[in-house]
Short mmCIF file of C-alpha atoms in Angstrom, two decimals:
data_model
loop_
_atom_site.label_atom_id
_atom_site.label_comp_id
_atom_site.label_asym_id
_atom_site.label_seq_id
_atom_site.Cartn_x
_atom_site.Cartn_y
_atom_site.Cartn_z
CA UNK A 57 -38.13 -13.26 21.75
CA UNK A 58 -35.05 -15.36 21.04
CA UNK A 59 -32.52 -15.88 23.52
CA UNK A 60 -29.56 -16.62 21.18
CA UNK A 61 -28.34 -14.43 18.15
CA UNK A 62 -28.53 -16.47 14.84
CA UNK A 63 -24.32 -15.81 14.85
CA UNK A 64 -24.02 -17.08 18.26
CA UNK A 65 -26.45 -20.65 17.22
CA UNK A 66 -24.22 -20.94 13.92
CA UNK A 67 -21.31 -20.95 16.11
CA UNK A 68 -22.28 -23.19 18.42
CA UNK A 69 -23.07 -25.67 15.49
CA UNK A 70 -19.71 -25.43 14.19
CA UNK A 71 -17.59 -25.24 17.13
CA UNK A 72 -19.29 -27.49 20.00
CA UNK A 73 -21.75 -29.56 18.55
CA UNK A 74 -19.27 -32.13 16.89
CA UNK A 75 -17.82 -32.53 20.43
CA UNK A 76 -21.27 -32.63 22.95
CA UNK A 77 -20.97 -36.28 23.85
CA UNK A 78 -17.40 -35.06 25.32
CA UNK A 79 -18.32 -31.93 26.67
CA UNK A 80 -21.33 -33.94 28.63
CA UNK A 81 -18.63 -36.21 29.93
CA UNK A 82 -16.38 -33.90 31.18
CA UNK A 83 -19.56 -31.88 33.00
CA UNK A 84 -20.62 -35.10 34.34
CA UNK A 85 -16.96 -35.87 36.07
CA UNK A 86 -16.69 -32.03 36.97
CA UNK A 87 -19.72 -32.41 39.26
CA UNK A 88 -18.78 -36.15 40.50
CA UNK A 89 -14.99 -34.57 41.55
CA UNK A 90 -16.80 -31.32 43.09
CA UNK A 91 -19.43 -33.86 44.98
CA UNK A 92 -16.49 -35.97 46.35
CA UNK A 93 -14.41 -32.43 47.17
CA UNK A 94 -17.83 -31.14 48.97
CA UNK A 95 -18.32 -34.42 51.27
CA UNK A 96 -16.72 -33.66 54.75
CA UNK A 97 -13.34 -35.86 55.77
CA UNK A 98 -13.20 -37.34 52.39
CA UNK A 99 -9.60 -37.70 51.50
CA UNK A 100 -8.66 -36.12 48.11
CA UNK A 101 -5.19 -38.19 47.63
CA UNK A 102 -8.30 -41.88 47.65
CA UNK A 103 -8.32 -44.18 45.24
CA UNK A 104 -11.40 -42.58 44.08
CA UNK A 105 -10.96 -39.39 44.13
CA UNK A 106 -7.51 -39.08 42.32
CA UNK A 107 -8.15 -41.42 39.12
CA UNK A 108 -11.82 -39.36 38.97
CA UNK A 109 -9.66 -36.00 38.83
CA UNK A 110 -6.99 -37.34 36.41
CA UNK A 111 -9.59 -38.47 34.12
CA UNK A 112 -11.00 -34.82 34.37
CA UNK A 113 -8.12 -33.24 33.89
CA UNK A 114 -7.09 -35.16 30.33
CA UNK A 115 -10.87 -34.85 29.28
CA UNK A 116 -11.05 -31.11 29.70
CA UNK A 117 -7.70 -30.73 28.04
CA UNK A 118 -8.63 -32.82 25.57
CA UNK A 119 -11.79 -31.29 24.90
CA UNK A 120 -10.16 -27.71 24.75
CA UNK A 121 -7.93 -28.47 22.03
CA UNK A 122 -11.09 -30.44 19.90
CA UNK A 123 -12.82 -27.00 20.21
CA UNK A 124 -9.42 -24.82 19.47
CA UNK A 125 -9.19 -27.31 16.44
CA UNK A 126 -12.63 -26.59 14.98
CA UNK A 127 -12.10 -23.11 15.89
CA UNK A 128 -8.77 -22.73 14.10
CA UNK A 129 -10.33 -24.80 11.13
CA UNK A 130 -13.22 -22.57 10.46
CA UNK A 131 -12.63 -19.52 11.29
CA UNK A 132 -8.47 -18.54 11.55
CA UNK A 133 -7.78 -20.61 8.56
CA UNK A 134 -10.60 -18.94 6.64
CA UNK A 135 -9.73 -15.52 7.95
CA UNK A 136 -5.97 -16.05 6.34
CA UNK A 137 -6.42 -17.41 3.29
CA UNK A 138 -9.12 -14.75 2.70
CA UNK A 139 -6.64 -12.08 3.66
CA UNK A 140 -4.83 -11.68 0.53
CA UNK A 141 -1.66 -12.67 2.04
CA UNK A 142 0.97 -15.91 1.29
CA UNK A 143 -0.64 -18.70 3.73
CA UNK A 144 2.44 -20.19 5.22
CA UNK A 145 1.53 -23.61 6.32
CA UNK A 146 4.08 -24.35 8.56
CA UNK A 147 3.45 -20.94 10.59
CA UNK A 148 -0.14 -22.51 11.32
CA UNK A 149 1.48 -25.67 12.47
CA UNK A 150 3.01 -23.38 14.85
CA UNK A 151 -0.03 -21.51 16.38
CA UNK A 152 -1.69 -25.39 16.80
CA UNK A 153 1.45 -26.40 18.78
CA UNK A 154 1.86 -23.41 20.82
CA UNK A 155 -2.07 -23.88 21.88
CA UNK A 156 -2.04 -27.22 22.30
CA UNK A 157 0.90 -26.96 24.74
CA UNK A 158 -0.61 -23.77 26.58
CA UNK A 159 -3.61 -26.02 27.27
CA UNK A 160 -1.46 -29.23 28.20
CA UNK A 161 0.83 -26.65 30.49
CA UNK A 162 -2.24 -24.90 32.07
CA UNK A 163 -3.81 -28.31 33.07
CA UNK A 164 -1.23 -29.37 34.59
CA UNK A 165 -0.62 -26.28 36.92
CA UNK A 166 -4.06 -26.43 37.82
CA UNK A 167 -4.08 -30.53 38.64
CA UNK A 168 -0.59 -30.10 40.79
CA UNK A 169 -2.33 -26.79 42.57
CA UNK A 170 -5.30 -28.93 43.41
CA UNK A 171 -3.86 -32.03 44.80
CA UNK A 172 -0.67 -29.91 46.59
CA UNK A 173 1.87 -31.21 44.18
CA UNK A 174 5.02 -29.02 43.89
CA UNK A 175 5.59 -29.69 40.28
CA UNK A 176 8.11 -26.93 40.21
CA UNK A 177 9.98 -28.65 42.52
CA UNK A 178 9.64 -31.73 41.03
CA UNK A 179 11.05 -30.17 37.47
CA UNK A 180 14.41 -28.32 39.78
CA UNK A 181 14.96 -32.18 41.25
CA UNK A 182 15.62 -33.26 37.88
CA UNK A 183 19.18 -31.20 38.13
CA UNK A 184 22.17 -32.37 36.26
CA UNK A 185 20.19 -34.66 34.18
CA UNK A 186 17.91 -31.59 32.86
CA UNK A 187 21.17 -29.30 31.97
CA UNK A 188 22.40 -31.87 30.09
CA UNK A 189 18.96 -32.31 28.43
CA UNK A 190 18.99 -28.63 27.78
CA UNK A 191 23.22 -28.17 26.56
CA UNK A 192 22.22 -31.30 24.37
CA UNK A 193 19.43 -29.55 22.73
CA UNK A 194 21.33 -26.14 22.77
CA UNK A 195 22.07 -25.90 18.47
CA UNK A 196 18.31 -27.36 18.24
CA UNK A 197 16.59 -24.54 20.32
CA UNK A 198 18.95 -21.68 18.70
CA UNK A 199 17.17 -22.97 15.31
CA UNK A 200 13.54 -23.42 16.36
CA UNK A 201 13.86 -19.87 18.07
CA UNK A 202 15.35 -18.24 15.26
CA UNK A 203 12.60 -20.05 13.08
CA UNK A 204 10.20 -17.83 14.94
CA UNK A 205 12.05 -14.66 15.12
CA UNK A 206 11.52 -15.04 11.28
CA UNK A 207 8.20 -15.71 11.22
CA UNK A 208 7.39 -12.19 13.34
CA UNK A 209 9.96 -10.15 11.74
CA UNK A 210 9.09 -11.69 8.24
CA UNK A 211 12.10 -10.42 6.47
CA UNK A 212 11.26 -12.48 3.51
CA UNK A 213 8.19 -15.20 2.90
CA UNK A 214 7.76 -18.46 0.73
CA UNK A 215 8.32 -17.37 -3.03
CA UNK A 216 10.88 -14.10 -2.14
CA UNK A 217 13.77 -14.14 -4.24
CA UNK A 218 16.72 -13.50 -1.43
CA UNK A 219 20.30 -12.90 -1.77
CA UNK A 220 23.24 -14.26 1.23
CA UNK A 221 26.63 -12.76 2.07
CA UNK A 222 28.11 -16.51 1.25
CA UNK A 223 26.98 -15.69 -2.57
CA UNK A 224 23.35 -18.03 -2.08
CA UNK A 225 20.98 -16.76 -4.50
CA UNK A 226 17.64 -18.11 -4.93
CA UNK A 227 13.92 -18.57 -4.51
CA UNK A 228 12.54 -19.25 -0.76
CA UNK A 229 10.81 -22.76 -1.38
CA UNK A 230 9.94 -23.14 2.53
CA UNK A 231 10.41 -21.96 6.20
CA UNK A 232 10.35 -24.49 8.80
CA UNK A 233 10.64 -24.54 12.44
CA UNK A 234 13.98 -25.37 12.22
CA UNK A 235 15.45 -24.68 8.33
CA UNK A 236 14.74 -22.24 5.86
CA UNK A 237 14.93 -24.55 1.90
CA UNK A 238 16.38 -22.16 -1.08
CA UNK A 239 16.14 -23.30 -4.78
CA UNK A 240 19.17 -21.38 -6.09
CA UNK A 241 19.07 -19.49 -9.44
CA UNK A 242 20.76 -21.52 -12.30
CA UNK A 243 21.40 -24.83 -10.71
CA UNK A 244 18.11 -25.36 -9.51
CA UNK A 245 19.81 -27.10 -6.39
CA UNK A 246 17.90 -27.03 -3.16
CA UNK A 247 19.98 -25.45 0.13
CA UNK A 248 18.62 -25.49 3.83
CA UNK A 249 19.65 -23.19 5.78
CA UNK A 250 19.51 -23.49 9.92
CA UNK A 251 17.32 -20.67 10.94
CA UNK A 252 19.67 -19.57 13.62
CA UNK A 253 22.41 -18.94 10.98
CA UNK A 254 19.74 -16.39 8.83
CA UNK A 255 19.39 -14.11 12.37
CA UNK A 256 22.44 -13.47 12.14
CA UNK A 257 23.36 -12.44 8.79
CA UNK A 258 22.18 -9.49 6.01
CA UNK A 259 20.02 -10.51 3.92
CA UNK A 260 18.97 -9.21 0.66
CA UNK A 261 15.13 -9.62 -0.27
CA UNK A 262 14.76 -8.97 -4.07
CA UNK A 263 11.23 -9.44 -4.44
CA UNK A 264 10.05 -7.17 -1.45
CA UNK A 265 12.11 -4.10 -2.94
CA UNK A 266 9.74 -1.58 -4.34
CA UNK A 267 11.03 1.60 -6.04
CA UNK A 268 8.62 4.13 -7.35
CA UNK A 269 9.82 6.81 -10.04
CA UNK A 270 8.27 10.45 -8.96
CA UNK A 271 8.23 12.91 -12.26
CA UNK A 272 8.01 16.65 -11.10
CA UNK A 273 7.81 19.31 -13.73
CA UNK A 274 8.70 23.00 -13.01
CA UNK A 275 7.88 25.65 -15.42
CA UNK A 276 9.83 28.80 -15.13
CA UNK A 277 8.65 31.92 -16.36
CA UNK A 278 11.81 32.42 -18.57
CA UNK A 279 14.68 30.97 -20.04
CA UNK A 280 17.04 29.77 -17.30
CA UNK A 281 21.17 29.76 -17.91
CA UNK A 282 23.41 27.13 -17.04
CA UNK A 283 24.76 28.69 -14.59
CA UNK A 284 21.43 29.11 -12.90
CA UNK A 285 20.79 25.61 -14.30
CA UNK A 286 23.73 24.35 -12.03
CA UNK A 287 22.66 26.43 -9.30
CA UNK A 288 19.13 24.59 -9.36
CA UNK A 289 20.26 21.00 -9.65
CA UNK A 290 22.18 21.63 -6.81
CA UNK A 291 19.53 22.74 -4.70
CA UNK A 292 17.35 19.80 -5.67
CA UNK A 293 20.11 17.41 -4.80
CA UNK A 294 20.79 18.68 -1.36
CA UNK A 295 16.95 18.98 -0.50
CA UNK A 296 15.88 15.33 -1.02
CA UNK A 297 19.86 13.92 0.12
CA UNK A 298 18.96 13.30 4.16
CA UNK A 299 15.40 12.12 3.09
CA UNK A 300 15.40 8.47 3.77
CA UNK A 301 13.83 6.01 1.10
CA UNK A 302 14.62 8.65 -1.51
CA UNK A 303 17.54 7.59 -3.66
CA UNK A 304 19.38 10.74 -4.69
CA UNK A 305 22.53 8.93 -6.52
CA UNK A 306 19.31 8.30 -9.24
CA UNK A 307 18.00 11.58 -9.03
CA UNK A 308 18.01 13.27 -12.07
CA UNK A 309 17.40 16.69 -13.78
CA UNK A 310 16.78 17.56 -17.03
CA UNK A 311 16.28 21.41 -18.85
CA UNK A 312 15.17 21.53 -21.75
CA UNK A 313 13.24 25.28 -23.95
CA UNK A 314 10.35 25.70 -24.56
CA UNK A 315 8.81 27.84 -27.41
CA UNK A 316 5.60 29.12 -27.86
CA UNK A 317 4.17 32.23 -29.72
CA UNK A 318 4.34 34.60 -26.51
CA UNK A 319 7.40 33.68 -24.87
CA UNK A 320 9.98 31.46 -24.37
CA UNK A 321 10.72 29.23 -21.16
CA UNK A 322 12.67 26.75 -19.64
CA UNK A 323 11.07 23.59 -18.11
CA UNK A 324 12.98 21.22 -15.44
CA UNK A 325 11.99 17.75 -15.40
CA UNK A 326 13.34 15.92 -12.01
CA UNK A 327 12.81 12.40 -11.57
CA UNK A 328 13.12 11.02 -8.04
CA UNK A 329 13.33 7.41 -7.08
CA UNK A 330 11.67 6.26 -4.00
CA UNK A 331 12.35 2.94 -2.36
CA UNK A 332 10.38 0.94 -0.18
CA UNK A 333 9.28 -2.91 1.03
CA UNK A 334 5.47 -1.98 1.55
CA UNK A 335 2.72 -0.61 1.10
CA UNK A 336 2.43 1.56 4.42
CA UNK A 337 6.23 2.58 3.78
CA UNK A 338 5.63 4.06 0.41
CA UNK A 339 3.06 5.94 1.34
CA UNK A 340 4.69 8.01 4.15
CA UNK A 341 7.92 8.25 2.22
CA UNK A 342 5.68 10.18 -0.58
CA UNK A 343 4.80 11.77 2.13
CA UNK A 344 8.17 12.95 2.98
CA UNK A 345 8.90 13.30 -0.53
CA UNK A 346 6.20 15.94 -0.80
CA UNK A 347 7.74 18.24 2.29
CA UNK A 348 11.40 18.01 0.07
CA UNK A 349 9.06 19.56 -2.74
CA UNK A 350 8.43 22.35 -0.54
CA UNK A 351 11.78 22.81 0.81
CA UNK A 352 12.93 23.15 -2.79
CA UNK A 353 9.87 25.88 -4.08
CA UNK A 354 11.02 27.59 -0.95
CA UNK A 355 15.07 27.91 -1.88
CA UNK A 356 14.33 28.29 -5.10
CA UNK A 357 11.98 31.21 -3.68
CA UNK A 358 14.86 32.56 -1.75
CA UNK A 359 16.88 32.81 -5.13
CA UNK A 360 14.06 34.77 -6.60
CA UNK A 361 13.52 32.12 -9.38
CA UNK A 362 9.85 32.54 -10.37
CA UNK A 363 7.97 29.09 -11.43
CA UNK A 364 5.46 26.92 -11.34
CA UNK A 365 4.90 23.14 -10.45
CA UNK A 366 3.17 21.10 -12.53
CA UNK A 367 -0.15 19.50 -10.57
CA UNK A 368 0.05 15.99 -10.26
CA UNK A 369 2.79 14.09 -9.44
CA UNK A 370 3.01 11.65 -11.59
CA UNK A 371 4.63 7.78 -10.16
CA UNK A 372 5.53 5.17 -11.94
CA UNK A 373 6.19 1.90 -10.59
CA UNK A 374 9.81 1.09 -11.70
CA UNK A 375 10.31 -2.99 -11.10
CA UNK A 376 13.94 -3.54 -9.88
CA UNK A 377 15.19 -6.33 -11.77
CA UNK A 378 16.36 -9.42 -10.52
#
């Protein structure tokens, strides 16, 4: 019977075996520092004990951040650039720094913990000199933390075509830690933009705007006046009005006869425009747009105007132009 799954061997292979002559070193000073901790009266603060602990300490960090590197390499930047999705380098950049630092941070808590070293303490003595540290890197941090607002709210990403309130117009080239780089339209001139200055401003994304014509047909059983005409456009326009994501300044109605050998009727043709920036959003706002159908079939209803809808929908993708 094996002991180990074939995934779980594979992994191992990929992940740890590179690194075994480390992670043998750092088991081999892990028991040393617990034998010298387990040996009655032995003082931990020696010239033994602390260089042997030290030396753990960087190993074991070190070693955590070989293995986060292997696993980042083979399987988190596999799993993105096999997601479909716009690999942003400088967003992985991030995720390595933010782990290597969580490791560096976490070692030393542990380290001070274990040899009774108020390292809090030690950080609040720095005082004045650590304000002015901080007020001196005050426009720096603003950036870097408004560099990662943007990468989690991801109102745009490298390639979007975005608009400013200054009049900036232009393709998104990069997004740094720090600056955002724009290749205006026309000039071709490259602008970088603090990232600090973009949470605070609107910004218009012309590339993520999606807006979907709807085509609805409704047949009436006879031929419809303008006045009732009138009367129907109306109620179309104040059905879909409070819907959000529809756009009813584009919504449009058209009448127009039609003759056959039995009877004579008046078809409607009503194209709605629905606007959206993904995927998930245009589907519930169909979804929304399909309850506004019903609230019209049932005011029309109420106006005893007989008809029927034509089944499907039909949508069109209508590009907006930029």
């Amino acid at each position: 019977m094996q002991l180990i799954s074939p995934q779980a061997l594979a992994a191992y292979q990929k992940v740890v075996k590179p690194y075994e002559g480390l992670l043998v070193g750092v088991i081999g000073l892990a028991t040393l520092d617990t034998t010298i901790h387990l040996i009655p009266g032995f003082p931990q603060s020696s010239l033994i004990e602390l260089p042997i602990s030290l030396s753990l300490a960087i190993a074991a960090s070190w070693l955590a951040s070989r293995l986060f590197k292997q696993i980042f390499d083979v399987y988190l930047l596999d799993a993105a650039i096999n997601s479909g999705r716009k690999v942003n380098s400088e967003i992985l950049l991030l995720v390595k720094l933010l782990a290597n630092l969580s490791i560096i941070f976490f070692t030393t808590i542990i380290f001070s913990e274990t040899h009774k070293i108020n390292i809090f303490g030690l950080v609040a003595s720095l005082g004045i000199g650590g304000l002015a540290v901080a007020f001196a890197a005050q426009k720096t941090l603003e950036q870097i933390l408004g560099g990662i607002v943007i990468y989690l709210d991801r109102p745009f990403v490298v390639d979007d075509y975005i608009g400013l309130p200054d009049g900036i117009f232009g393709r998104v080239e990069s997004i740094g830690l720090r600056s955002t780089k724009i290749r205006t339209s026309g000039k071709g001139t490259l602008i970088i933009v603090p990232n600090s200055s973009l949470t605070q401003v609107n910004i218009e994304n012309f590339t993520g705007a999606k807006k979907v014509m709807a085509l609805v047909y409704l047949n009436f059983h006879r031929i419809i006046e303008k006045e009732e005409q009138a009367l129907i456009r109306q109620i179309i326009l104040n059905s879909t009005s409070d819907i959000f994501g529809i756009d009813s300044r584009n919504t449009d109605v058209n009448f127009r006869e039609l003759n056959s050998a039995n009877e004579a009727k008046t078809q409607a043709q009503i194209a709605f425009f629905i606007l959206g920036s993904s995927d998930v959003s245009m589907g519930l706002r169909r979804q929304l747009f399909d309850i506004a159908t019903e609230n019209i079939t049932e005011k029309l209803k109420y106006y005893d105007i007989a008809f029927d809808i034509e089944d499907p929908t039909i949508y069109v993708d209508s590009p907006i132009t930029i």
